[in-house]
mmCIF file with all atom_site columns, C-alpha atoms in Angstrom:
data_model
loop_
_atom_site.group_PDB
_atom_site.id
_atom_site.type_symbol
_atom_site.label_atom_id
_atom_site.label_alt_id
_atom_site.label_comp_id
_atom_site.label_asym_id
_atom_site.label_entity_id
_atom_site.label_seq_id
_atom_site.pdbx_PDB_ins_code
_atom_site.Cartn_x
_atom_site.Cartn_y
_atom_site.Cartn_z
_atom_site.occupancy
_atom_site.B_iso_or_equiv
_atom_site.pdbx_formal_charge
_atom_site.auth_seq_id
_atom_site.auth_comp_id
_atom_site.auth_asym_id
_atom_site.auth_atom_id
_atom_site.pdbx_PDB_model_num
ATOM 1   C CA . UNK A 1 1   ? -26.809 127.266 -110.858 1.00 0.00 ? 1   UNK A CA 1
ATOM 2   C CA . UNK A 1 2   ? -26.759 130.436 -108.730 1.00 0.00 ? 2   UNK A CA 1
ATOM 3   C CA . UNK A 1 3   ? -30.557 131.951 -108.665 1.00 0.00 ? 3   UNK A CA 1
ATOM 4   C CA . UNK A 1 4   ? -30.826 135.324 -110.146 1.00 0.00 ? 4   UNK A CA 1
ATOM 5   C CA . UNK A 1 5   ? -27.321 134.704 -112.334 1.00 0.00 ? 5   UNK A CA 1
ATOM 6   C CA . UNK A 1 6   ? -26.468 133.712 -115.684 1.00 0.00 ? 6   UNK A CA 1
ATOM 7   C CA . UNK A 1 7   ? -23.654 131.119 -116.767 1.00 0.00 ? 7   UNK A CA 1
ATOM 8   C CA . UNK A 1 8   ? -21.493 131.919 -119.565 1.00 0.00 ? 8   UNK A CA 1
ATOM 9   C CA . UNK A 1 9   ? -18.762 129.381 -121.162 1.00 0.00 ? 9   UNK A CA 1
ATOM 10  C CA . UNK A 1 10  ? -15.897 129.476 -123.418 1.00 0.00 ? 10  UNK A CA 1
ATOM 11  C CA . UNK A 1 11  ? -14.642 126.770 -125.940 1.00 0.00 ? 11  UNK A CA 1
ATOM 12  C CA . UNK A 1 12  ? -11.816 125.698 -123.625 1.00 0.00 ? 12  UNK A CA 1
ATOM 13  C CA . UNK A 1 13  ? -13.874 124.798 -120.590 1.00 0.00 ? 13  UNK A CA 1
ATOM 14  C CA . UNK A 1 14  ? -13.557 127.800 -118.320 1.00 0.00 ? 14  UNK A CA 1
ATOM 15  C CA . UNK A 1 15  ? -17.137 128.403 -117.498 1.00 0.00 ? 15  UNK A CA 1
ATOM 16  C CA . UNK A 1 16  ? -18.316 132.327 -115.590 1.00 0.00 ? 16  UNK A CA 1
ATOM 17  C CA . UNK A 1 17  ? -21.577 133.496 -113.986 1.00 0.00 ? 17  UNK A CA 1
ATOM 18  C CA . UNK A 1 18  ? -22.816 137.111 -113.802 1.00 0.00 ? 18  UNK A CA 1
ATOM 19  C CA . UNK A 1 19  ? -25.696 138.190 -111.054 1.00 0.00 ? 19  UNK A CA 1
ATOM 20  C CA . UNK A 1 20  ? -28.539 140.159 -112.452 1.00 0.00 ? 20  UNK A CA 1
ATOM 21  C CA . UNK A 1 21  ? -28.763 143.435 -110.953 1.00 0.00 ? 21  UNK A CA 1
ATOM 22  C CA . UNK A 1 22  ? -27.588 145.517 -108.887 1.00 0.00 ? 22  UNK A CA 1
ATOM 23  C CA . UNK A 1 23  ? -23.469 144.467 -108.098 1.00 0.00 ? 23  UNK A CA 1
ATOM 24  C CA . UNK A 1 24  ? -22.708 145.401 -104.264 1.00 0.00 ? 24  UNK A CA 1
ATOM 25  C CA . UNK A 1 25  ? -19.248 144.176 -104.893 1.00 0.00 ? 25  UNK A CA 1
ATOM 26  C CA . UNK A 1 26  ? -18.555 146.857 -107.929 1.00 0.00 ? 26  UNK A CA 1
ATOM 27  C CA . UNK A 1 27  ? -20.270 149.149 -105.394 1.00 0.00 ? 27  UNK A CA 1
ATOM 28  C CA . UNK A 1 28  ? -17.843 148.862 -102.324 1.00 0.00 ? 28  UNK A CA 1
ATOM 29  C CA . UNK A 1 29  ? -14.815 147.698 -103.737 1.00 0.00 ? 29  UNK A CA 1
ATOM 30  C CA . UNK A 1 30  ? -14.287 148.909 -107.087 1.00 0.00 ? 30  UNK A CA 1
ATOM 31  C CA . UNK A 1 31  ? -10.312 148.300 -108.333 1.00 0.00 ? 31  UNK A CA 1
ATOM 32  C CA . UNK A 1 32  ? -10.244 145.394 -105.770 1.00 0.00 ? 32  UNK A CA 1
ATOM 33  C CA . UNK A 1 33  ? -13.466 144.131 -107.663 1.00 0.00 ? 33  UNK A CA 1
ATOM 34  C CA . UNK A 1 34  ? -11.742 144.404 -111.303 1.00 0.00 ? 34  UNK A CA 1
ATOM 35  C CA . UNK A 1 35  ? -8.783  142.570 -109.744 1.00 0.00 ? 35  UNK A CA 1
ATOM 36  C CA . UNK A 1 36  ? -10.844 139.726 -108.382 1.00 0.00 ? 36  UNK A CA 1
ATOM 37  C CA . UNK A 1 37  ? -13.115 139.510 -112.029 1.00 0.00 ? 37  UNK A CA 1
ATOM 38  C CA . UNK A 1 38  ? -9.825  139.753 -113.688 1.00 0.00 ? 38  UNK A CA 1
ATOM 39  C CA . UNK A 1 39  ? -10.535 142.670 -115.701 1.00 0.00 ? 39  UNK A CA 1
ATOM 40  C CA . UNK A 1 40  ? -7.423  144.573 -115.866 1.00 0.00 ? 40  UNK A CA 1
ATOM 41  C CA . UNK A 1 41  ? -8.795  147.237 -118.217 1.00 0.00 ? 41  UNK A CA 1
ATOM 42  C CA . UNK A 1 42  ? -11.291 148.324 -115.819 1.00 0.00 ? 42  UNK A CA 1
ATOM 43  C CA . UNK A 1 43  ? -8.280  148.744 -112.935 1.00 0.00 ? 43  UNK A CA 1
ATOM 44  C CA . UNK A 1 44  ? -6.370  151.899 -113.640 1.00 0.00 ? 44  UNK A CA 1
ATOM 45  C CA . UNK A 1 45  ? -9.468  153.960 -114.924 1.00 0.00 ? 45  UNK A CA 1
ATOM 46  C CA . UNK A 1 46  ? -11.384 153.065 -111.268 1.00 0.00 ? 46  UNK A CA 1
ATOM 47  C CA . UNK A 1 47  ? -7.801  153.829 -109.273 1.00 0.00 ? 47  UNK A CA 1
ATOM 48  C CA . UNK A 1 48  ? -7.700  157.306 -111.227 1.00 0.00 ? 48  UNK A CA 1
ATOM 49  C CA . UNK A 1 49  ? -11.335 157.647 -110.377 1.00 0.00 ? 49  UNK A CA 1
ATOM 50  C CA . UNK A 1 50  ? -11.051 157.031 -106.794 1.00 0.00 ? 50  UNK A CA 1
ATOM 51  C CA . UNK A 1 51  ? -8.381  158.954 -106.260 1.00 0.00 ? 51  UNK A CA 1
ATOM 52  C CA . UNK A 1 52  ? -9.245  162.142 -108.255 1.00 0.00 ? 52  UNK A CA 1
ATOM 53  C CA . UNK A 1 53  ? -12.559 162.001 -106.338 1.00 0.00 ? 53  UNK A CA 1
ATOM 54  C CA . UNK A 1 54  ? -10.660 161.260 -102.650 1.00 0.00 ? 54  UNK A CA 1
ATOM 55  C CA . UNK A 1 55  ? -8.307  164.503 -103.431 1.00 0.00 ? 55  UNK A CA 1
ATOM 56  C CA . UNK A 1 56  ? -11.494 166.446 -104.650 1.00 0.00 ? 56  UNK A CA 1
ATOM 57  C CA . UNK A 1 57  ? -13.162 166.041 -101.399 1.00 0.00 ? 57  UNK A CA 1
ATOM 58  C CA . UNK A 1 58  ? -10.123 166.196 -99.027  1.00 0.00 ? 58  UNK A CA 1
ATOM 59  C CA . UNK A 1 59  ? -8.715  169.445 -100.667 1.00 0.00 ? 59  UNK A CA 1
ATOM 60  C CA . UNK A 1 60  ? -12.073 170.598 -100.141 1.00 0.00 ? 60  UNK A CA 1
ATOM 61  C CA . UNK A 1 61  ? -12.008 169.666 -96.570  1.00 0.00 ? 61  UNK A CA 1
ATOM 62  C CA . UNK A 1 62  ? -8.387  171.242 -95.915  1.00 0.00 ? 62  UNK A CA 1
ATOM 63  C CA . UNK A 1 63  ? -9.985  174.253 -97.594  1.00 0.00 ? 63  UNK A CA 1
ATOM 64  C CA . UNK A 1 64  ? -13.231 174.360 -95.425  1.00 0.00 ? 64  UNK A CA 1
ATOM 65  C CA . UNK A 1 65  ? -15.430 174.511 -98.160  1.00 0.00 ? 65  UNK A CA 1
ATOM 66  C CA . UNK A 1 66  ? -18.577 173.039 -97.332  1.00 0.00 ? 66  UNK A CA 1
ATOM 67  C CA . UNK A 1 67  ? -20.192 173.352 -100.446 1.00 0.00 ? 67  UNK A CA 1
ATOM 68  C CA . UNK A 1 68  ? -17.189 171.914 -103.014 1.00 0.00 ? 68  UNK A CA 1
ATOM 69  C CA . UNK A 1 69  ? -17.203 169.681 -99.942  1.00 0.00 ? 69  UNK A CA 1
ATOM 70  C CA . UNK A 1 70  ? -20.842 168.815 -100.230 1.00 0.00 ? 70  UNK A CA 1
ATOM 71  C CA . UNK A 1 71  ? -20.857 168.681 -104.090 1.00 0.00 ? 71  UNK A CA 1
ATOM 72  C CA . UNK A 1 72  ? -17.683 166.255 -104.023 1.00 0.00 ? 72  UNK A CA 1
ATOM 73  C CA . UNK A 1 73  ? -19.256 163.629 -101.816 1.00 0.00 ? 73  UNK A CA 1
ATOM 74  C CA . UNK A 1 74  ? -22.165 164.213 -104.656 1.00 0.00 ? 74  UNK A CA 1
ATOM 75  C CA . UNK A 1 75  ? -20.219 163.258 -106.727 1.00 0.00 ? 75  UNK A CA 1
ATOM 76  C CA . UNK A 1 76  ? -18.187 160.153 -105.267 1.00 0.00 ? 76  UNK A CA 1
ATOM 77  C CA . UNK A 1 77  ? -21.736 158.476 -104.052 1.00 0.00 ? 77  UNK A CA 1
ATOM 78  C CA . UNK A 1 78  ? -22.805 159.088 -108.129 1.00 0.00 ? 78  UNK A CA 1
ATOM 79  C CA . UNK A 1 79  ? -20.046 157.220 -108.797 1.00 0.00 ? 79  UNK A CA 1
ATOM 80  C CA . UNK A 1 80  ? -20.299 154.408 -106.643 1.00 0.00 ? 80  UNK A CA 1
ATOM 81  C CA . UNK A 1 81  ? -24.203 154.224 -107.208 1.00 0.00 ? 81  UNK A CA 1
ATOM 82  C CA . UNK A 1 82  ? -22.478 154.224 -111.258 1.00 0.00 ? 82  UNK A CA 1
ATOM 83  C CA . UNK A 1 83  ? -20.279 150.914 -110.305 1.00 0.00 ? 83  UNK A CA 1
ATOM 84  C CA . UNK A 1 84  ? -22.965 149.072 -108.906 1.00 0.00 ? 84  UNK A CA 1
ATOM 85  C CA . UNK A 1 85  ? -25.855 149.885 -111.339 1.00 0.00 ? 85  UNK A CA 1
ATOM 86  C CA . UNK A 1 86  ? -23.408 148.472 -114.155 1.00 0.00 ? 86  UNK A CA 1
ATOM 87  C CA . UNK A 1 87  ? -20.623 146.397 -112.670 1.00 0.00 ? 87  UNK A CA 1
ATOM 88  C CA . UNK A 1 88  ? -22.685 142.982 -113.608 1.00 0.00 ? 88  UNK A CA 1
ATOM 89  C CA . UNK A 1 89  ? -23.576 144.315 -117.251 1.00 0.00 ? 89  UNK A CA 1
ATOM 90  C CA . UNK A 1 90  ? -19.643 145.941 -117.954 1.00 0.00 ? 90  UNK A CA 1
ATOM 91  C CA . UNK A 1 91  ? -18.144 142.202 -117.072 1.00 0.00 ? 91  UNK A CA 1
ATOM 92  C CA . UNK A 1 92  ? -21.068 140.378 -119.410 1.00 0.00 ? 92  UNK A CA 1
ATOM 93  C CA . UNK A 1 93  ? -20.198 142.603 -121.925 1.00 0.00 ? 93  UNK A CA 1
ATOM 94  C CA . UNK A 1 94  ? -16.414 141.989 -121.167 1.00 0.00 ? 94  UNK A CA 1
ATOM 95  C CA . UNK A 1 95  ? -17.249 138.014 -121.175 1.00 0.00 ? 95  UNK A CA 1
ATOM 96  C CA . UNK A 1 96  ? -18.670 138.119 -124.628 1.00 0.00 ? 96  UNK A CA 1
ATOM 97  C CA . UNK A 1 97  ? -15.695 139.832 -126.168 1.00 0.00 ? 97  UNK A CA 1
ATOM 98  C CA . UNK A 1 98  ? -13.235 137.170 -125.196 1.00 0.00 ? 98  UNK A CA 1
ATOM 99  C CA . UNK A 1 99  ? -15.767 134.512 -126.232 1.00 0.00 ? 99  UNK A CA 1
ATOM 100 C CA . UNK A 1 100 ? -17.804 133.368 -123.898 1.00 0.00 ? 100 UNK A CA 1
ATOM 101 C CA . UNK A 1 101 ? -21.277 132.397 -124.857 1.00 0.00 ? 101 UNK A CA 1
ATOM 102 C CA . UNK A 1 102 ? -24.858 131.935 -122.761 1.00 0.00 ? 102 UNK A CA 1
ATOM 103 C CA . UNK A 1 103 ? -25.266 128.760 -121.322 1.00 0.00 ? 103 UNK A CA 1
ATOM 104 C CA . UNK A 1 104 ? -28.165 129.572 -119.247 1.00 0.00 ? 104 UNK A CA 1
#
């Protein structure tokens, strides 16, 4: 077993572990992350996300406001720092829904 992770299993075989802590991948990759975990729920709300944010801070740029420039890359790195805090407890959470119990 993976140090630092916990393994979850289902009735049918199909078995899933989640690292404690901080999740870099939920950090720097976000949709592509939900796509890769399979959790297609979690896809369209971090697309949205991403892209409000991306036209926040570029229409700021165009604009040449440095401070709605300043307080939209706030905001972005809040988010991020948001993905990675709870990426690893949103898919346990999502694991035990569907059935999956604690192996170890």
């Amino acid at each position: 077993m993976k140090p630092g992770s916990t393994l979850y299993a289902d009735g049918s075989g199909r078995y899933a572990y989640v690292s404690a802590g901080f999740s870099w991948p939920a950090f720097f990759l976000g949709p592509l992350w939900a796509v890769a975990k399979r959790r297609w729920w979690w896809l369209l709300p971090m697309l949205c996300l991403d892209v409000v944010l991306s036209g926040c801070a570029e229409l700021a740029d165009i604009q040449g406001r440095e401070a709605a420039l300043l307080l939209a890359s706030c905001v972005q790195l809040s988010y991020l720092m948001l993905r990675g805090w709870y990426g690893n407890r949103w898919l346990e959470a999502s694991l035990l829904r569907q059935g999956y119990f604690r192996v170890a």
